[in-house]
Structures are given as C-alpha cells and as structure tokens.
Coordinates of C-alpha atoms and ligand atoms in Angstrom, one line a residue:
Chain A
M1 CA -42.4 22.6 -12.8
S2 CA -45.3 20.4 -14.1
I3 CA -45.0 16.6 -13.3
A4 CA -47.5 15.9 -16.1
V5 CA -45.2 17.6 -18.5
L6 CA -42.2 15.6 -17.4
G7 CA -44.0 12.4 -17.5
A8 CA -45.2 13.3 -21.1
T9 CA -41.5 13.5 -22.4
Q10 CA -41.2 10.0 -21.7
S11 CA -41.4 7.7 -24.7
P12 CA -44.0 5.1 -24.2
A13 CA -41.4 2.2 -24.4
S14 CA -39.6 3.6 -21.4
I15 CA -42.8 3.6 -19.3
R16 CA -44.0 0.1 -20.2
P17 CA -42.1 -2.2 -17.6
I18 CA -42.9 0.3 -14.9
A19 CA -46.8 -0.1 -15.2
K20 CA -46.7 -0.9 -11.3
A21 CA -45.1 2.3 -10.7
Y22 CA -47.2 5.7 -9.9
P23 CA -46.7 7.8 -12.9
T24 CA -48.0 10.9 -10.8
G25 CA -46.1 12.4 -7.9
P26 CA -42.6 13.6 -7.8
A27 CA -40.0 11.3 -9.4
A28 CA -38.4 8.9 -7.1
L29 CA -35.0 10.3 -8.3
L30 CA -34.4 13.1 -10.6
V31 CA -31.0 14.1 -11.5
E32 CA -30.2 16.8 -13.8
H33 CA -26.9 17.6 -15.6
A34 CA -25.0 16.1 -13.0
T35 CA -21.0 16.8 -13.4
K36 CA -18.3 15.7 -11.3
R37 CA -14.6 16.3 -12.1
F38 CA -11.5 15.0 -9.9
K39 CA -8.3 16.8 -9.9
V40 CA -5.9 14.1 -9.4
D41 CA -2.7 15.6 -10.5
R42 CA -2.0 19.1 -10.9
R43 CA -0.1 18.8 -14.1
K44 CA -2.7 17.0 -15.8
P45 CA -6.4 18.0 -16.5
P46 CA -9.0 16.8 -14.2
V47 CA -11.0 13.4 -14.8
M48 CA -14.6 13.9 -15.9
A49 CA -15.9 11.2 -13.8
V50 CA -19.5 12.1 -14.3
D51 CA -20.2 14.5 -17.4
D52 CA -23.6 15.9 -17.8
V53 CA -26.0 13.0 -16.7
S54 CA -29.6 13.5 -16.5
I55 CA -31.7 10.7 -15.4
R56 CA -35.4 10.3 -13.9
L57 CA -36.6 7.2 -12.0
E58 CA -40.4 6.7 -11.3
R59 CA -41.4 5.3 -8.2
G60 CA -41.1 1.4 -8.0
E61 CA -38.7 1.1 -10.9
I62 CA -35.5 -0.7 -11.0
Y63 CA -32.9 1.3 -13.2
G64 CA -29.7 -0.3 -14.2
L65 CA -26.5 1.7 -14.9
L66 CA -23.9 -0.3 -16.8
G67 CA -20.7 0.7 -17.9
A68 CA -17.1 -0.2 -18.0
N69 CA -14.8 0.0 -14.9
G70 CA -13.9 3.8 -14.5
S71 CA -16.9 5.0 -16.5
G72 CA -18.3 6.7 -13.6
K73 CA -21.1 4.6 -12.1
S74 CA -19.7 4.6 -8.4
T75 CA -19.1 8.4 -8.6
F76 CA -22.8 8.9 -9.8
I77 CA -23.9 6.9 -6.9
R78 CA -22.0 9.0 -4.6
L79 CA -23.5 12.1 -6.1
V80 CA -26.9 10.9 -5.3
S81 CA -26.0 9.7 -2.1
G82 CA -24.5 12.9 -1.1
L83 CA -20.8 11.7 -0.5
L84 CA -19.7 13.9 -3.3
T85 CA -21.0 17.3 -4.1
L86 CA -22.0 18.1 -7.4
D87 CA -19.7 20.6 -9.7
A88 CA -22.9 21.2 -11.6
G89 CA -26.5 19.9 -11.9
R90 CA -28.9 18.9 -9.2
V91 CA -30.3 15.7 -7.4
E92 CA -33.9 15.5 -6.3
V93 CA -35.2 12.5 -4.2
F94 CA -39.1 12.3 -4.1
G95 CA -39.1 16.1 -4.6
H96 CA -36.7 16.9 -2.0
D97 CA -33.7 18.7 -3.0
L98 CA -30.3 17.1 -2.1
V99 CA -28.5 20.3 -1.2
R100 CA -31.3 22.3 0.4
E101 CA -32.9 19.3 2.3
E102 CA -30.1 17.0 3.0
M103 CA -31.4 15.4 6.1
A104 CA -35.1 14.7 4.5
V105 CA -33.1 13.1 1.6
K106 CA -30.8 11.1 3.6
R107 CA -33.7 9.5 5.4
L108 CA -35.0 8.4 2.3
I109 CA -32.1 6.8 0.8
N110 CA -29.3 4.0 1.5
R111 CA -26.9 2.6 -0.4
V112 CA -25.1 -0.7 -0.5
S113 CA -21.4 -0.3 -2.1
V114 CA -19.3 -3.2 -3.7
D115 CA -17.3 -3.8 -0.6
A116 CA -19.6 -4.6 2.5
A117 CA -18.8 -1.6 4.8
F118 CA -18.9 -3.1 8.2
F119 CA -17.1 -2.9 11.4
K120 CA -15.5 -6.2 10.7
K121 CA -15.1 -7.1 14.4
L122 CA -18.6 -6.6 15.3
S123 CA -21.3 -9.0 14.7
P124 CA -24.2 -8.5 12.1
A125 CA -26.7 -7.8 15.0
E126 CA -24.2 -5.2 16.3
N127 CA -23.7 -3.7 13.0
L128 CA -27.4 -3.6 12.3
S129 CA -28.2 -1.9 15.8
F130 CA -25.8 0.7 14.8
A131 CA -27.6 1.5 11.6
A132 CA -30.8 1.3 13.4
R133 CA -30.0 3.8 15.9
L134 CA -28.2 6.0 13.3
Y135 CA -31.8 6.1 11.4
G136 CA -33.7 6.7 14.7
L137 CA -35.2 3.4 14.6
D138 CA -36.6 2.1 18.0
S139 CA -34.1 -0.9 18.9
G140 CA -36.7 -3.4 19.7
E141 CA -38.6 -2.9 16.5
A142 CA -35.2 -2.8 14.7
R143 CA -34.4 -6.2 16.1
R144 CA -37.7 -7.7 15.2
K145 CA -37.3 -6.4 11.6
A146 CA -33.9 -7.5 11.2
A147 CA -34.5 -11.1 12.3
L148 CA -37.3 -11.0 9.6
I149 CA -35.0 -9.8 6.9
M150 CA -32.0 -12.1 8.0
A151 CA -34.3 -15.0 8.0
R152 CA -35.3 -14.3 4.5
L153 CA -32.0 -14.1 3.4
G154 CA -31.2 -17.5 4.8
I155 CA -29.1 -16.0 7.5
G156 CA -29.6 -18.0 10.7
E157 CA -29.8 -16.5 14.3
K158 CA -26.4 -18.3 15.4
R159 CA -24.6 -16.2 12.7
M160 CA -25.9 -13.0 13.9
G161 CA -23.7 -12.8 17.0
R162 CA -20.3 -13.7 15.4
P163 CA -17.8 -11.2 13.7
V164 CA -18.8 -10.0 10.3
E165 CA -15.1 -11.0 9.4
Q166 CA -15.9 -14.7 9.7
M167 CA -18.6 -14.6 7.2
S168 CA -17.9 -15.3 3.3
R169 CA -18.4 -12.4 0.9
G170 CA -21.8 -13.5 -0.1
M171 CA -23.2 -13.8 3.4
Q172 CA -21.3 -10.1 4.1
Q173 CA -23.3 -8.6 0.9
K174 CA -26.6 -10.2 2.2
V175 CA -26.1 -8.5 5.4
A176 CA -25.3 -5.1 3.9
I177 CA -28.5 -5.4 1.9
A178 CA -30.4 -6.3 4.9
R179 CA -29.0 -3.3 6.6
A180 CA -29.9 -1.0 4.0
I181 CA -33.4 -1.9 3.8
L182 CA -33.6 -2.2 7.7
T183 CA -34.2 1.5 7.5
S184 CA -36.9 1.2 4.8
P185 CA -35.4 3.4 2.2
T186 CA -37.8 4.6 -0.5
L187 CA -34.7 4.8 -2.9
L188 CA -32.1 2.3 -2.6
L189 CA -28.9 2.8 -4.3
L190 CA -26.9 -0.6 -5.0
D191 CA -23.3 -0.3 -6.6
E192 CA -22.4 -3.6 -7.9
P193 CA -24.3 -5.5 -5.4
T194 CA -23.5 -8.8 -6.8
T195 CA -19.8 -8.5 -8.1
G196 CA -17.7 -11.0 -6.8
L197 CA -20.4 -13.3 -5.4
D198 CA -20.5 -16.9 -6.4
P199 CA -23.4 -18.0 -8.6
R200 CA -25.7 -19.4 -5.9
S201 CA -25.5 -16.1 -3.7
K202 CA -25.9 -14.1 -6.8
L203 CA -29.0 -15.7 -7.6
D204 CA -30.2 -15.2 -4.0
V205 CA -29.4 -11.5 -4.0
Q206 CA -30.9 -11.0 -7.3
T207 CA -34.3 -12.8 -6.2
F208 CA -34.2 -10.6 -3.1
I209 CA -33.9 -7.5 -5.2
E210 CA -36.9 -8.6 -7.1
E211 CA -39.0 -9.1 -3.9
L212 CA -38.0 -5.9 -2.6
Q213 CA -39.5 -4.1 -5.6
A214 CA -42.5 -6.1 -5.6
D215 CA -43.3 -6.3 -1.7
H216 CA -41.5 -3.1 -0.3
D217 CA -42.2 -0.5 -3.1
A218 CA -38.8 0.0 -3.4
T219 CA -37.1 2.2 -6.1
I220 CA -33.8 1.0 -7.2
L221 CA -30.7 2.1 -8.8
L222 CA -28.5 -0.6 -9.4
T223 CA -25.0 -0.5 -11.1
T224 CA -23.6 -4.1 -12.6
H225 CA -21.1 -5.7 -15.0
D226 CA -23.6 -8.8 -15.3
L227 CA -25.7 -8.0 -18.2
A228 CA -27.9 -11.2 -17.4
E229 CA -28.6 -9.6 -14.1
A230 CA -29.4 -6.1 -15.8
E231 CA -31.5 -7.9 -18.2
R232 CA -33.5 -9.8 -15.5
L233 CA -34.0 -7.0 -12.8
C234 CA -34.0 -3.7 -14.6
G235 CA -37.0 -1.9 -16.2
R236 CA -34.5 0.3 -17.9
I237 CA -30.8 0.4 -18.6
G238 CA -28.5 3.2 -19.0
I239 CA -24.9 2.8 -20.3
L240 CA -22.4 5.2 -19.1
A241 CA -19.2 5.7 -21.1
G242 CA -16.4 8.1 -20.0
G243 CA -18.8 9.6 -17.6
R244 CA -21.7 10.2 -20.1
L245 CA -25.0 8.7 -20.4
A246 CA -24.5 7.2 -23.9
V247 CA -28.0 5.4 -24.4
E248 CA -30.9 4.9 -22.2
A249 CA -33.8 2.4 -22.9
T250 CA -35.5 -0.7 -22.1
P251 CA -33.7 -3.9 -22.4
E252 CA -35.7 -4.7 -25.5
G253 CA -35.4 -1.2 -26.5
L254 CA -31.6 -1.4 -26.4
K255 CA -31.2 -4.7 -28.1
A256 CA -33.6 -3.2 -31.1
R257 CA -31.5 -0.2 -31.4
V258 CA -28.2 -1.7 -31.5
A259 CA -29.7 -4.1 -34.3
A260 CA -31.2 -1.2 -36.2
E261 CA -28.4 1.4 -35.8
H262 CA -25.3 -0.9 -35.8
G263 CA -26.6 -3.9 -37.4
L264 CA -25.3 -6.1 -34.6
V265 CA -27.1 -9.0 -32.8
P266 CA -29.8 -7.8 -30.7
T267 CA -28.2 -8.8 -27.4
L268 CA -27.3 -6.5 -24.5
E269 CA -23.7 -7.8 -24.8
S270 CA -23.5 -6.3 -28.5
A271 CA -25.2 -3.0 -27.2
F272 CA -22.7 -2.7 -24.2
M273 CA -19.9 -2.9 -26.9
A274 CA -21.4 -0.5 -29.3
Y275 CA -22.3 2.1 -26.7
T276 CA -19.3 2.0 -24.8
G277 CA -16.6 1.1 -27.5
R278 CA -15.0 -1.7 -25.5
S279 CA -15.8 -5.1 -24.0
L280 CA -16.9 -5.6 -20.7
D281 CA -13.7 -6.7 -19.2
D282 CA -11.8 -3.8 -20.6
D283 CA -10.6 -1.2 -17.9
V284 CA -10.9 2.4 -18.7
E285 CA -8.2 3.5 -16.4
E286 CA -5.3 4.5 -18.4
G287 CA -1.7 4.9 -16.7
E288 CA -3.4 6.1 -13.3
A289 CA -3.3 3.6 -10.6
E290 CA -5.9 3.4 -7.8
P291 CA -4.2 4.6 -4.6
A292 CA -4.0 2.1 -2.0
E293 CA -6.3 2.7 0.9
Chain B
M1 CA -40.5 11.1 17.2
T2 CA -39.1 14.5 18.2
A3 CA -35.9 15.8 16.8
I4 CA -34.4 15.6 20.3
Q5 CA -35.4 11.6 20.6
R6 CA -33.8 11.3 17.2
D7 CA -30.6 12.9 18.5
V8 CA -30.3 11.2 21.4
R9 CA -30.7 7.8 19.8
A10 CA -28.2 8.7 16.9
G11 CA -25.7 9.9 19.6
Y12 CA -26.1 6.8 21.6
A13 CA -25.5 4.8 18.4
F14 CA -21.7 5.9 18.7
V15 CA -21.5 5.2 22.4
E16 CA -22.7 1.7 21.9
R17 CA -21.0 1.1 18.8
N18 CA -17.8 2.2 20.3
F19 CA -18.5 0.1 23.4
N20 CA -19.0 -2.9 21.4
L21 CA -15.8 -2.3 19.5
T22 CA -13.9 -2.2 22.7
K23 CA -15.3 -5.4 23.8
R24 CA -14.3 -7.0 20.5
Y25 CA -10.7 -5.7 20.6
W26 CA -10.5 -6.3 24.3
G27 CA -7.1 -7.9 23.7
W28 CA -5.7 -4.5 22.3
E29 CA -7.7 -3.0 25.5
V30 CA -5.7 -5.2 28.1
A31 CA -2.3 -4.3 26.1
F32 CA -2.9 -0.4 26.1
L33 CA -3.8 -0.6 29.9
V34 CA -0.7 -2.4 30.7
Y35 CA 1.4 -0.1 28.4
A36 CA -0.1 2.8 30.5
V37 CA 0.1 1.4 33.9
A38 CA 3.7 0.5 33.0
G39 CA 4.5 3.9 31.6
A40 CA 3.0 5.7 34.5
L41 CA 4.9 3.4 36.8
S42 CA 8.4 4.1 35.4
V43 CA 7.8 7.7 35.3
S44 CA 6.8 7.9 38.8
L45 CA 9.6 5.7 40.0
I46 CA 12.0 8.6 39.0
G47 CA 10.4 10.5 41.9
Q48 CA 10.8 7.6 44.3
S49 CA 14.4 7.1 43.3
V50 CA 15.5 10.6 44.3
G51 CA 13.5 10.0 47.3
N52 CA 11.4 13.2 46.7
R53 CA 7.7 12.5 48.0
R54 CA 6.6 15.8 46.5
L55 CA 8.2 15.1 43.0
L56 CA 6.6 11.6 43.1
M57 CA 3.2 12.7 43.6
S58 CA 3.6 15.4 40.8
L59 CA 5.0 12.8 38.3
V60 CA 2.0 10.4 39.4
V61 CA -0.6 13.1 38.6
G62 CA 1.1 14.0 35.3
A63 CA 1.4 10.3 34.2
V64 CA -2.5 9.6 35.3
F65 CA -4.1 12.6 33.9
W66 CA -2.1 12.9 30.9
N67 CA -3.0 9.5 30.0
Y68 CA -6.8 10.5 30.4
L69 CA -6.4 13.6 28.4
S70 CA -4.6 11.9 25.6
V71 CA -7.2 9.1 25.5
V72 CA -9.9 11.7 25.1
F73 CA -8.0 13.7 22.6
Q74 CA -7.0 10.6 20.6
S75 CA -10.6 8.8 20.3
I76 CA -11.9 12.2 19.0
G77 CA -9.1 12.8 16.6
D78 CA -9.0 9.5 15.2
T79 CA -12.7 8.9 14.6
I80 CA -12.2 9.3 10.7
T81 CA -8.9 7.5 10.6
W82 CA -10.6 4.7 12.5
E83 CA -13.8 4.6 10.2
R84 CA -11.9 4.9 7.1
W85 CA -9.5 2.0 8.2
E86 CA -12.7 -0.1 8.8
G87 CA -14.5 1.0 5.5
T88 CA -17.4 2.4 7.2
L89 CA -16.7 6.0 6.8
E90 CA -19.0 6.6 3.9
Y91 CA -21.8 4.6 5.6
T92 CA -21.8 6.5 8.7
M93 CA -21.5 10.0 6.8
M94 CA -24.4 9.2 4.6
A95 CA -26.5 8.5 7.6
P96 CA -29.3 11.3 8.5
V97 CA -27.3 12.3 11.7
R98 CA -26.0 15.9 12.5
R99 CA -22.3 15.9 12.7
S100 CA -22.4 17.7 16.1
V101 CA -24.5 14.5 17.3
Q102 CA -22.0 12.2 15.9
L103 CA -18.9 13.9 17.4
L104 CA -20.7 14.4 20.8
G105 CA -21.7 10.9 21.0
S106 CA -18.1 10.0 20.2
A107 CA -17.1 12.3 22.7
L108 CA -19.2 11.1 25.5
F109 CA -17.8 7.4 24.8
A110 CA -14.4 8.7 25.2
V111 CA -14.9 10.5 28.5
V112 CA -16.4 7.3 30.2
Y113 CA -13.6 5.0 28.5
G114 CA -11.1 7.7 29.7
L115 CA -12.5 7.8 33.1
I116 CA -12.4 4.0 33.5
H117 CA -8.9 3.9 32.2
T118 CA -7.7 6.6 34.7
A119 CA -9.8 5.1 38.0
V120 CA -7.6 1.8 37.1
L121 CA -4.3 3.7 36.7
L122 CA -5.0 5.6 40.0
V123 CA -5.9 2.8 41.8
V124 CA -2.7 0.7 40.9
L125 CA -0.4 3.7 41.3
A126 CA -2.0 4.5 44.7
L127 CA -1.4 1.1 46.0
F128 CA 2.2 0.7 44.4
F129 CA 3.3 3.8 46.2
S130 CA 1.0 3.7 49.2
L131 CA -0.1 7.1 48.3
D132 CA -2.0 8.8 50.9
L133 CA -4.9 11.0 49.2
G134 CA -6.5 11.7 52.9
H135 CA -6.4 15.6 52.3
A136 CA -6.6 15.6 48.7
N137 CA -9.4 17.7 47.1
L138 CA -10.9 14.7 45.0
G139 CA -14.1 16.8 44.0
A140 CA -12.0 19.7 42.5
A141 CA -10.0 17.0 40.6
A142 CA -13.0 15.7 39.3
I143 CA -14.4 19.1 38.0
F144 CA -11.2 19.8 36.3
M145 CA -11.2 16.6 34.3
V146 CA -14.7 17.2 33.3
V147 CA -14.1 20.7 32.2
G148 CA -10.7 20.0 30.9
S149 CA -12.3 17.2 28.6
A150 CA -14.5 19.6 27.1
S151 CA -11.7 21.8 25.7
L152 CA -9.7 18.6 25.0
I153 CA -12.7 17.4 22.8
G154 CA -12.7 20.8 20.8
I155 CA -9.2 20.4 20.0
G156 CA -9.7 16.6 19.0
M157 CA -12.5 17.9 16.6
L158 CA -10.2 20.3 15.0
A159 CA -7.3 17.4 14.7
A160 CA -10.0 15.0 13.2
I161 CA -9.9 17.7 10.4
L162 CA -6.6 16.7 9.4
P163 CA -7.3 12.9 8.5
M164 CA -10.5 14.1 6.6
M165 CA -8.4 16.3 4.5
S166 CA -5.3 14.4 3.8
V167 CA -6.0 10.5 3.6
E168 CA -2.1 9.7 3.5
R169 CA -0.8 12.1 6.2
G170 CA -4.0 13.0 8.4
S171 CA -3.4 10.5 11.0
Q172 CA 0.3 11.1 11.2
M173 CA -0.5 15.0 11.9
V174 CA -2.9 13.9 14.7
F175 CA 0.0 12.0 16.4
V176 CA 2.4 14.7 16.1
L177 CA 0.0 17.4 17.5
Q178 CA -0.4 15.0 20.4
S179 CA 3.0 14.6 21.0
C180 CA 3.5 18.5 21.1
L181 CA 0.7 18.9 23.4
L182 CA 2.8 16.5 25.8
L183 CA 5.8 18.5 25.3
I184 CA 4.3 22.1 26.2
S185 CA 1.7 21.2 28.7
G186 CA 3.9 20.5 31.7
V187 CA 3.2 17.0 32.1
Y188 CA 6.2 15.9 33.9
Y189 CA 7.8 19.4 34.9
S190 CA 7.0 22.8 35.7
T191 CA 6.1 24.9 32.1
D192 CA 8.3 27.7 33.8
I193 CA 11.6 25.9 32.8
L194 CA 10.4 25.8 29.2
P195 CA 11.9 28.5 26.7
G196 CA 9.8 31.7 26.5
W197 CA 8.2 30.7 23.2
M198 CA 7.2 27.3 24.4
Q199 CA 5.8 28.8 27.8
L200 CA 3.4 31.0 25.5
L201 CA 2.3 27.7 23.5
S202 CA 1.8 26.1 27.0
R203 CA -0.8 28.7 27.9
I204 CA -3.1 27.9 24.9
S205 CA -3.0 24.1 25.9
P206 CA -6.1 23.3 28.2
A207 CA -3.8 20.3 29.4
T208 CA -1.6 22.8 31.2
Y209 CA -4.4 24.2 33.5
V210 CA -5.8 20.8 34.0
L211 CA -2.8 19.3 35.5
D212 CA -1.7 22.3 37.1
A213 CA -5.3 22.4 39.1
I214 CA -5.2 18.9 39.7
R215 CA -1.8 18.9 41.2
K216 CA -2.8 21.5 43.4
A217 CA -6.1 19.8 44.3
L218 CA -4.3 16.3 44.8
I219 CA -1.3 17.2 46.6
D220 CA -2.0 20.3 48.4
G221 CA -5.6 19.9 48.9
A222 CA -6.3 23.4 47.4
S223 CA -9.7 24.8 48.0
A224 CA -12.2 25.9 45.1
D225 CA -11.4 29.5 45.1
Q226 CA -7.6 28.8 44.8
L227 CA -8.1 27.0 41.8
L228 CA -10.2 29.5 39.9
P229 CA -7.5 31.0 38.1
D230 CA -7.1 27.5 36.2
L231 CA -10.8 27.3 35.8
W232 CA -11.4 30.4 33.8
P233 CA -9.1 29.8 31.2
L234 CA -10.5 26.3 30.6
L235 CA -14.1 27.4 30.3
A236 CA -13.1 30.0 27.9
M237 CA -11.4 27.5 25.7
A238 CA -14.1 25.0 26.0
F239 CA -16.5 27.7 24.6
V240 CA -14.1 28.5 21.6
F241 CA -12.6 25.1 20.8
I242 CA -15.8 23.2 20.7
P243 CA -17.9 25.5 18.4
V244 CA -14.7 26.2 16.1
G245 CA -13.9 22.3 16.3
L246 CA -17.6 21.7 15.0
W247 CA -17.3 24.5 12.3
G248 CA -14.0 23.3 11.2
F249 CA -15.2 19.7 11.1
G250 CA -18.1 20.6 9.0
W251 CA -16.0 22.6 6.6
A252 CA -13.6 19.7 6.2
E253 CA -16.5 17.4 5.4
R254 CA -17.5 19.9 2.6
Y255 CA -14.0 19.9 1.5
A256 CA -13.8 16.1 1.2
K257 CA -17.0 15.8 -0.8
R258 CA -15.8 18.2 -3.1
T259 CA -12.5 16.8 -3.9
G260 CA -13.3 13.1 -3.4
K261 CA -11.2 12.4 -0.2
L262 CA -13.9 10.4 1.6
K263 CA -13.3 7.4 -0.3
R264 CA -12.3 6.6 -3.9
V265 CA -12.2 3.0 -4.6
G266 CA -15.1 0.8 -4.8
Ligands
LIG1 N1 -12.4 10.1 -5.3 C1 -11.9 10.2 -6.5 N2 -10.7 10.8 -6.6 C2 -10.1 11.0 -7.7 N3 -10.7 10.3 -8.6 C3 -11.8 9.5 -8.7 C4 -12.4 9.4 -7.3 N4 -13.5 8.6 -7.7 C5 -13.2 8.1 -8.9 N5 -12.4 8.9 -9.6 C6 -12.2 8.5 -11.1 O1 -13.3 8.9 -11.8 C7 -13.5 8.2 -13.0 C8 -14.9 7.2 -12.4 O2 -14.7 6.2 -11.5 P1 -15.7 5.5 -10.8 O3 -17.1 6.2 -10.6 O4 -15.4 4.7 -9.6 O5 -16.2 4.6 -12.0 P2 -16.9 3.0 -11.9 O6 -17.7 2.9 -10.6 O7 -17.7 3.2 -13.2 O8 -15.9 2.0 -12.3 C9 -12.4 7.0 -12.8 O9 -11.1 7.8 -13.7 C10 -11.9 7.2 -11.4 O10 -10.2 7.1 -11.3
LIG2 MG1 -17.6 1.3 -9.2

C-alpha cells in the first residue's frame, strides 16, 4: 500500500489543523471497515455497536469521536485497544497490525476510560508502579517520571501514598491520565476523560491534553460529550450515530457543512443534532437496560 | 531490554501488586487467618475428644494443608473476579504482558502467601496440641507442597476460565469446584470410605496425593522412596494441568473479547 496515495486521498481541509504532524510514514492509527455486533438476547437480532467504520489518524493529531450514548464510541475504542475482537475490518497502529503484532501494538497504546480503573485501596504510587512494571519500565525511572507528571497535574507528593478511593473523581481521572502517559504511548485513547468532572478539573485535564500533543508528540483519539471540548482540542471530529460514522471533518468544516446542507446555524451543536438526529442528552438505549456489574 | 527481563519485570508486577493489596486489606487478612486457625482447631479437636492421637494428627494435617491448597487454588481461580470487581480487568488485559507471565506471577504470590498462612497455622496447632514432629520427614512434606501447588495452580487456571466466560455465575462455579475438591480429596478421612464413583474422582484431584503423602511424611516419617507412588501422579498432573490451564485461559480470553464479556459499561 502506498502511503503517498493514502495521504493524497485526504482533503486539504482535513490536513490543515495537523500541520505539525508528519504526513509521511505510517498512519498513527488506521482503522478500515471496523464492525462489531453483540448478541445480547438470543431472541433479538444482534446489536450493531460499530458498523463499518474507517478512520485514519496522522501522527500528532487529536481526533474527536462524538456521538450520543450508545452510539458505539467506547466499543470503537475497545476494538482499537484489542479489548474486543473485530467481526470484520482491521486496525493498524503505526504500521503494526493489531491481530498479527498484538504485543507491538500494545506497547504503543494506552487507554483512559470513563471510570478511573484503579485498585481503589492502593495508592496512586502503588497503582503507577504496577503499570510501570507491566510495561517493562525500570522502577526508579518510573518513579521519577511519575513524580514529574503528577507535579504537573497538581497532585502533591503527600497524595501519592494514600488510597485512590480517598481522592475526588477529578483527581482520580488525573491519576489515570498520568498512569497512561507514564508508559509513553504514541497513541493515546481517551474515552470520555472529562465526563463527570467539575469545570475546574475539566479545564486542567483539557490543558494537559493540549500539552501532551505539543510536548510529547502523542496522537490522541478522544471521545467526548462536550462539544466545546471537542472544538477546543480536536483537529478533526467524527460523529458516530448508531455505530456508523455519519460525518467526519474539521470543526470549521463541520459547521460549514451543517449550514450549507441543513441550513442550520453553523455550530457544533447543530451539527451534532443534524448528524445524530437527536440532542446531546438523548439516550440511544431503547428498552435494554445495562446489566449491573 | 531483553524479553526475559521484560517478563520478569511484568511477572513481578503481579507479585508486588498482590502484596500491596494484602497490606491494604490487612483487616481481612487477620480475619481470614483467625477463621482458618479456628476452623483447623475445631476439626482437630474431634481427634482429641476421642482420645486418638493418630486421628488428631491426621486431622491436623488435613486442616492445615487443605487450607494451603485452597488458598493457592482460590487466589488463581479468583484473579479475574477480583480484577473485575476492582474495575481493573481491562487495564490489565491490554498491557503488553503474556498471559502465562501474568498467571505465573500471580501463582508465585499465591504460593508465598499460602506458605506464610500455613506456617502460622502449623505453629499454632503444634503448640496447642503439643505435637511432636521429632521424627517427621519435614523435607518431604515441603516437596509435596511445592509439587502439589503446581498441579493446583493448573486447575486454578482452568477454574479462572469460568469467571471470564460468565460474569454472573463464574465465581460461584469456582466456589463449587473448590467445595467438590474438598469432598473428594480425603481431607479429613481416607478416600477408601467414599462411594466407588467418588473414589474415581478423588484420583484426579492432586490434593488427594498431596495430603496422603504429607500424612505419611509427618505422622510416620516415611522415607522418600515410600512416597514415590504419590509423587508421580502429581508430577504428571502438573505437566498436564498447567499447559491445559494456560491454553484454556487463552481460549477464554478470546471468547470474552469476541462476545464482550470483559466489560460492558463505560
Ligand atoms: N460488552 C457488550 N455487550 C453487549 N452489548 C454491548 C457491549 N458493549 C456495548 N454494547 C452495546 O453496543 C452499543 C454501543 O455501546 P457503547 O460503545 O458503549 O456506546 P457509547 O460509548 O457511545 O455510549 C450499545 O447499544 C451497547 O448496549
Ligand atoms: Mg462510552
């Protein structure tokens, strides 16, 4: 496959915000025709969680995936993380195939989920040490790095020794992001990293994500409910509706399109409504409760 | 960094993490230890009450070493349940760590933890009943503990498949499996008294051979070659159960990733 050809298929508008990126070399993330169904109930047809989605992220880019609840954002992130297997399609991270070179891909990526997945009774230091060892980091080096990241996020040394469960949600989410970047992922998957945070923590996390892109050369795939956040952070935005990628463009491109095609005011909000057919707070889930865990 | 260094580091990650968890849940650790001591004492006191020294010793061995085997079995069998409950399962599963390294790291911790538990239990019971272990073959007992743990770890891996495949019922089934092992392995009685079909089952439980050998070693001071008949089946089971356990675990992981059983919400 010729990279130059793939690069040429991109419209100039979608390349603009990633001027910093390196257009040559393999894509940071290449997803082709990803499809995932879940059989929840034998009597009902399977749920099409992700339906033939293809995206390509260039190195250094922040790509935002928007969509109502249940539109398939988390499933998509899990497919890229290798936590779910694809029914069809393929995923490549920096030229490594997710299925054939699983370990190589795993070393390149990390993921932050909505719920900060920690051992609640362990301290941030202990949780980070576990992560560092899993990813083969030297423990001394890991400790120095963690201290730097935590200081940057405004988490004092005192807090590092106390159980995670005693921290606020905002703090926990910061520790989760710190843990993810401790392993120096070149592709960072952030699944609603700011959902449920207070405005202050939200801003902190957003600023930090911007810094990550600027200083660490990280490529980020981000899902969010917050349109202002998407506009601020993302070079390109894709909108998922019922598992399908309804539209993909730069924030400006999206606004222009929704004005031209639907005659709506050029905002991300109206683009979201137009392409998902629902408002932000609607829930897609119909008559199907989430199982308690 | 070499691949081996990486594996050692990752394997140690699980040892250290489980050690830290044990420290943080120390209240429960004390509670479990008290429960184990009280349980072992009450069973052994049956031997005391009928005034049969040999029965007493036999019950002590059963109680103490069954505790060890079940601690090892449980900590492997419950790895998935535990991480799912903490909410860390997906995080651990997406780390660049081979499953064998993860399971063997967890197993190593389980063995060390079990040995400490057993030592406490043995000391308390020995003092309580003023047991004389003068002519006991302690070395042989230790060997059987190690070899026995290997096959138990294999069965534990197979058991850990269940919580991976069924979020709702998996850990219950691990518990049931453990209870069945208790019943068929002759923990407090000779397997000879079991109905024929149960005796057959008892032969595929590693615990049967471990307990039989440790009884002979500690009570009769049996020598190495007298214990060989118990050693071969254990070695054979370790060679079968560990690879089968690893393979089964890998299969269950792929099943869970195909059907979305690892985690659903969030
Ligand atoms: N593990 C799973 N098992 C069964 N159904 C699932 C699972 N994960 C997601 N789904 C279903 O797939 C659809 C998409 O869910 P999800 O990807 O979580 O959406 P989002 O993150 O956009 O809210 C929903 O209908 C959801 O119920
Ligand atoms: Mg989600």
